Amino acid sequence: MSVEKNSIQEEASVLSEEIHETEDIKKETEEQIEIDVETSGNPIEVELQDVKQQKVELEAKLEEAENRILRMQADFENSRRRARLDLEATEKYKSQGLITELLPAIDNFERALKMDADNDQAKSLLQGMEMVYRSLIDTLTKEGAEQIEAVGKEFDPHLHQAIMQVEDENFGSNIVVEEFQKGYILKDRVIRPAMVKVNQ
């Protein structure tokens, strides 16, 4: 009986040593795993870092693409606005070329109408010329062109071209005294300034 007891005690002692050895091995293995993870990095964490880096790169590319699209949209809107303004200007001033071509003829009519008629035939001819002149002026008015007022008005360098200066007590300073050639304005654009004499 004592032999069996001793044998059991020996086996228990051996088992106890094996358990301690196994626990030591387990502990060493866990420590080695921790060291390996710290030195080599956790594969999941490494993959997560790669995904985060890719996300940052993709966000930067997306932002760049969005900025490029915004610039293209702004350029397109500017082009559309410029085209619309050009079209409006073309429509607004479409008759400018024709009016500019007609002005010398109108000037000639005005000079001819200042002539004195000394007989009925000349008076009749002047009346016909005045009718044609009035018709031309009415046509210009319908197209939006107007004669620039000059005599008695204050000199405006945008509307008047001074070719002479005088000293006249009947007029104030910087007032237009005489008009040599009529000026014309189309809508808000000066086609030709009036040639004038200005009081000093």
PDB file of N, CA, C and O in Angstrom, residues 98-123:
ATOM      1  N   LEU A  98     -24.127 101.223 -90.553  1.00  0.00           N
ATOM      2  CA  LEU A  98     -24.946 101.925 -91.560  1.00  0.00           C
ATOM      3  C   LEU A  98     -25.076 103.410 -91.219  1.00  0.00           C
ATOM      4  O   LEU A  98     -24.929 104.271 -92.097  1.00  0.00           O
ATOM      5  N   ILE A  99     -25.314 103.707 -89.940  1.00  0.00           N
ATOM      6  CA  ILE A  99     -25.458 105.111 -89.521  1.00  0.00           C
ATOM      7  C   ILE A  99     -24.161 105.871 -89.764  1.00  0.00           C
ATOM      8  O   ILE A  99     -24.178 106.998 -90.272  1.00  0.00           O
ATOM      9  N   THR A 100     -23.040 105.252 -89.435  1.00  0.00           N
ATOM     10  CA  THR A 100     -21.741 105.893 -89.659  1.00  0.00           C
ATOM     11  C   THR A 100     -21.539 106.210 -91.141  1.00  0.00           C
ATOM     12  O   THR A 100     -21.007 107.274 -91.491  1.00  0.00           O
ATOM     13  N   GLU A 101     -21.977 105.301 -92.000  1.00  0.00           N
ATOM     14  CA  GLU A 101     -21.852 105.533 -93.450  1.00  0.00           C
ATOM     15  C   GLU A 101     -22.781 106.652 -93.925  1.00  0.00           C
ATOM     16  O   GLU A 101     -22.459 107.365 -94.881  1.00  0.00           O
ATOM     17  N   LEU A 102     -23.927 106.804 -93.260  1.00  0.00           N
ATOM     18  CA  LEU A 102     -24.901 107.826 -93.682  1.00  0.00           C
ATOM     19  C   LEU A 102     -24.548 109.239 -93.200  1.00  0.00           C
ATOM     20  O   LEU A 102     -25.015 110.226 -93.780  1.00  0.00           O
ATOM     21  N   LEU A 103     -23.742 109.346 -92.152  1.00  0.00           N
ATOM     22  CA  LEU A 103     -23.463 110.662 -91.563  1.00  0.00           C
ATOM     23  C   LEU A 103     -22.872 111.680 -92.554  1.00  0.00           C
ATOM     24  O   LEU A 103     -23.316 112.840 -92.560  1.00  0.00           O
ATOM     25  N   PRO A 104     -21.915 111.317 -93.409  1.00  0.00           N
ATOM     26  CA  PRO A 104     -21.419 112.310 -94.373  1.00  0.00           C
ATOM     27  C   PRO A 104     -22.522 112.826 -95.310  1.00  0.00           C
ATOM     28  O   PRO A 104     -22.561 114.026 -95.625  1.00  0.00           O
ATOM     29  N   ALA A 105     -23.432 111.935 -95.710  1.00  0.00           N
ATOM     30  CA  ALA A 105     -24.539 112.363 -96.576  1.00  0.00           C
ATOM     31  C   ALA A 105     -25.456 113.324 -95.824  1.00  0.00           C
ATOM     32  O   ALA A 105     -25.903 114.344 -96.375  1.00  0.00           O
ATOM     33  N   ILE A 106     -25.715 113.033 -94.552  1.00  0.00           N
ATOM     34  CA  ILE A 106     -26.553 113.913 -93.725  1.00  0.00           C
ATOM     35  C   ILE A 106     -25.876 115.273 -93.552  1.00  0.00           C
ATOM     36  O   ILE A 106     -26.528 116.320 -93.620  1.00  0.00           O
ATOM     37  N   ASP A 107     -24.538 115.254 -93.339  1.00  0.00           N
ATOM     38  CA  ASP A 107     -23.790 116.520 -93.232  1.00  0.00           C
ATOM     39  C   ASP A 107     -23.948 117.353 -94.509  1.00  0.00           C
ATOM     40  O   ASP A 107     -24.133 118.578 -94.444  1.00  0.00           O
ATOM     41  N   ASN A 108     -23.882 116.693 -95.657  1.00  0.00           N
ATOM     42  CA  ASN A 108     -24.036 117.405 -96.934  1.00  0.00           C
ATOM     43  C   ASN A 108     -25.439 117.996 -97.068  1.00  0.00           C
ATOM     44  O   ASN A 108     -25.605 119.116 -97.560  1.00  0.00           O
ATOM     45  N   PHE A 109     -26.455 117.246 -96.635  1.00  0.00           N
ATOM     46  CA  PHE A 109     -27.821 117.775 -96.655  1.00  0.00           C
ATOM     47  C   PHE A 109     -27.910 119.029 -95.784  1.00  0.00           C
ATOM     48  O   PHE A 109     -28.525 120.032 -96.171  1.00  0.00           O
ATOM     49  N   GLU A 110     -27.308 118.964 -94.589  1.00  0.00           N
ATOM     50  CA  GLU A 110     -27.367 120.117 -93.677  1.00  0.00           C
ATOM     51  C   GLU A 110     -26.686 121.347 -94.284  1.00  0.00           C
ATOM     52  O   GLU A 110     -27.193 122.469 -94.163  1.00  0.00           O
ATOM     53  N   ARG A 111     -25.549 121.145 -94.933  1.00  0.00           N
ATOM     54  CA  ARG A 111     -24.862 122.270 -95.576  1.00  0.00           C
ATOM     55  C   ARG A 111     -25.698 122.831 -96.734  1.00  0.00           C
ATOM     56  O   ARG A 111     -25.818 124.048 -96.900  1.00  0.00           O
ATOM     57  N   ALA A 112     -26.311 121.959 -97.493  1.00  0.00           N
ATOM     58  CA  ALA A 112     -27.117 122.401 -98.632  1.00  0.00           C
ATOM     59  C   ALA A 112     -28.356 123.156 -98.170  1.00  0.00           C
ATOM     60  O   ALA A 112     -28.785 124.129 -98.818  1.00  0.00           O
ATOM     61  N   LEU A 113     -28.945 122.734 -97.038  1.00  0.00           N
ATOM     62  CA  LEU A 113     -30.162 123.388 -96.543  1.00  0.00           C
ATOM     63  C   LEU A 113     -29.892 124.785 -95.997  1.00  0.00           C
ATOM     64  O   LEU A 113     -30.828 125.561 -95.791  1.00  0.00           O
ATOM     65  N   LYS A 114     -28.623 125.114 -95.751  1.00  0.00           N
ATOM     66  CA  LYS A 114     -28.287 126.462 -95.271  1.00  0.00           C
ATOM     67  C   LYS A 114     -28.187 127.480 -96.417  1.00  0.00           C
ATOM     68  O   LYS A 114     -28.052 128.674 -96.164  1.00  0.00           O
ATOM     69  N   MET A 115     -28.248 126.994 -97.630  1.00  0.00           N
ATOM     70  CA  MET A 115     -28.171 127.900 -98.788  1.00  0.00           C
ATOM     71  C   MET A 115     -29.427 128.763 -98.886  1.00  0.00           C
ATOM     72  O   MET A 115     -30.512 128.327 -98.503  1.00  0.00           O
ATOM     73  N   ASP A 116     -29.262 129.958 -99.400  1.00  0.00           N
ATOM     74  CA  ASP A 116     -30.405 130.851 -99.620  1.00  0.00           C
ATOM     75  C   ASP A 116     -31.008 130.550-100.989  1.00  0.00           C
ATOM     76  O   ASP A 116     -30.297 130.468-101.993  1.00  0.00           O
ATOM     77  N   ALA A 117     -32.331 130.394-101.002  1.00  0.00           N
ATOM     78  CA  ALA A 117     -33.042 130.172-102.268  1.00  0.00           C
ATOM     79  C   ALA A 117     -33.525 131.516-102.800  1.00  0.00           C
ATOM     80  O   ALA A 117     -34.268 132.225-102.116  1.00  0.00           O
ATOM     81  N   ASP A 118     -33.083 131.867-104.021  1.00  0.00           N
ATOM     82  CA  ASP A 118     -33.447 133.173-104.565  1.00  0.00           C
ATOM     83  C   ASP A 118     -34.555 133.110-105.618  1.00  0.00           C
ATOM     84  O   ASP A 118     -34.980 134.116-106.160  1.00  0.00           O
ATOM     85  N   ASN A 119     -35.033 131.867-105.907  1.00  0.00           N
ATOM     86  CA  ASN A 119     -36.180 131.762-106.827  1.00  0.00           C
ATOM     87  C   ASN A 119     -37.049 130.570-106.417  1.00  0.00           C
ATOM     88  O   ASN A 119     -36.673 129.766-105.565  1.00  0.00           O
ATOM     89  N   ASP A 120     -38.195 130.452-107.043  1.00  0.00           N
ATOM     90  CA  ASP A 120     -39.165 129.404-106.679  1.00  0.00           C
ATOM     91  C   ASP A 120     -38.631 128.008-106.940  1.00  0.00           C
ATOM     92  O   ASP A 120     -38.894 127.070-106.176  1.00  0.00           O
ATOM     93  N   GLN A 121     -37.884 127.880-108.014  1.00  0.00           N
ATOM     94  CA  GLN A 121     -37.340 126.553-108.344  1.00  0.00           C
ATOM     95  C   GLN A 121     -36.346 126.104-107.263  1.00  0.00           C
ATOM     96  O   GLN A 121     -36.371 124.951-106.817  1.00  0.00           O
ATOM     97  N   ALA A 122     -35.479 127.009-106.804  1.00  0.00           N
ATOM     98  CA  ALA A 122     -34.509 126.693-105.754  1.00  0.00           C
ATOM     99  C   ALA A 122     -35.221 126.404-104.439  1.00  0.00           C
ATOM    100  O   ALA A 122     -34.838 125.477-103.694  1.00  0.00           O
ATOM    101  N   LYS A 123     -36.292 127.173-104.153  1.00  0.00           N
ATOM    102  CA  LYS A 123     -37.060 126.924-102.912  1.00  0.00           C
ATOM    103  C   LYS A 123     -37.707 125.547-102.954  1.00  0.00           C
ATOM    104  O   LYS A 123     -37.718 124.814-101.959  1.00  0.00           O
TER     105      LYS A 123
END
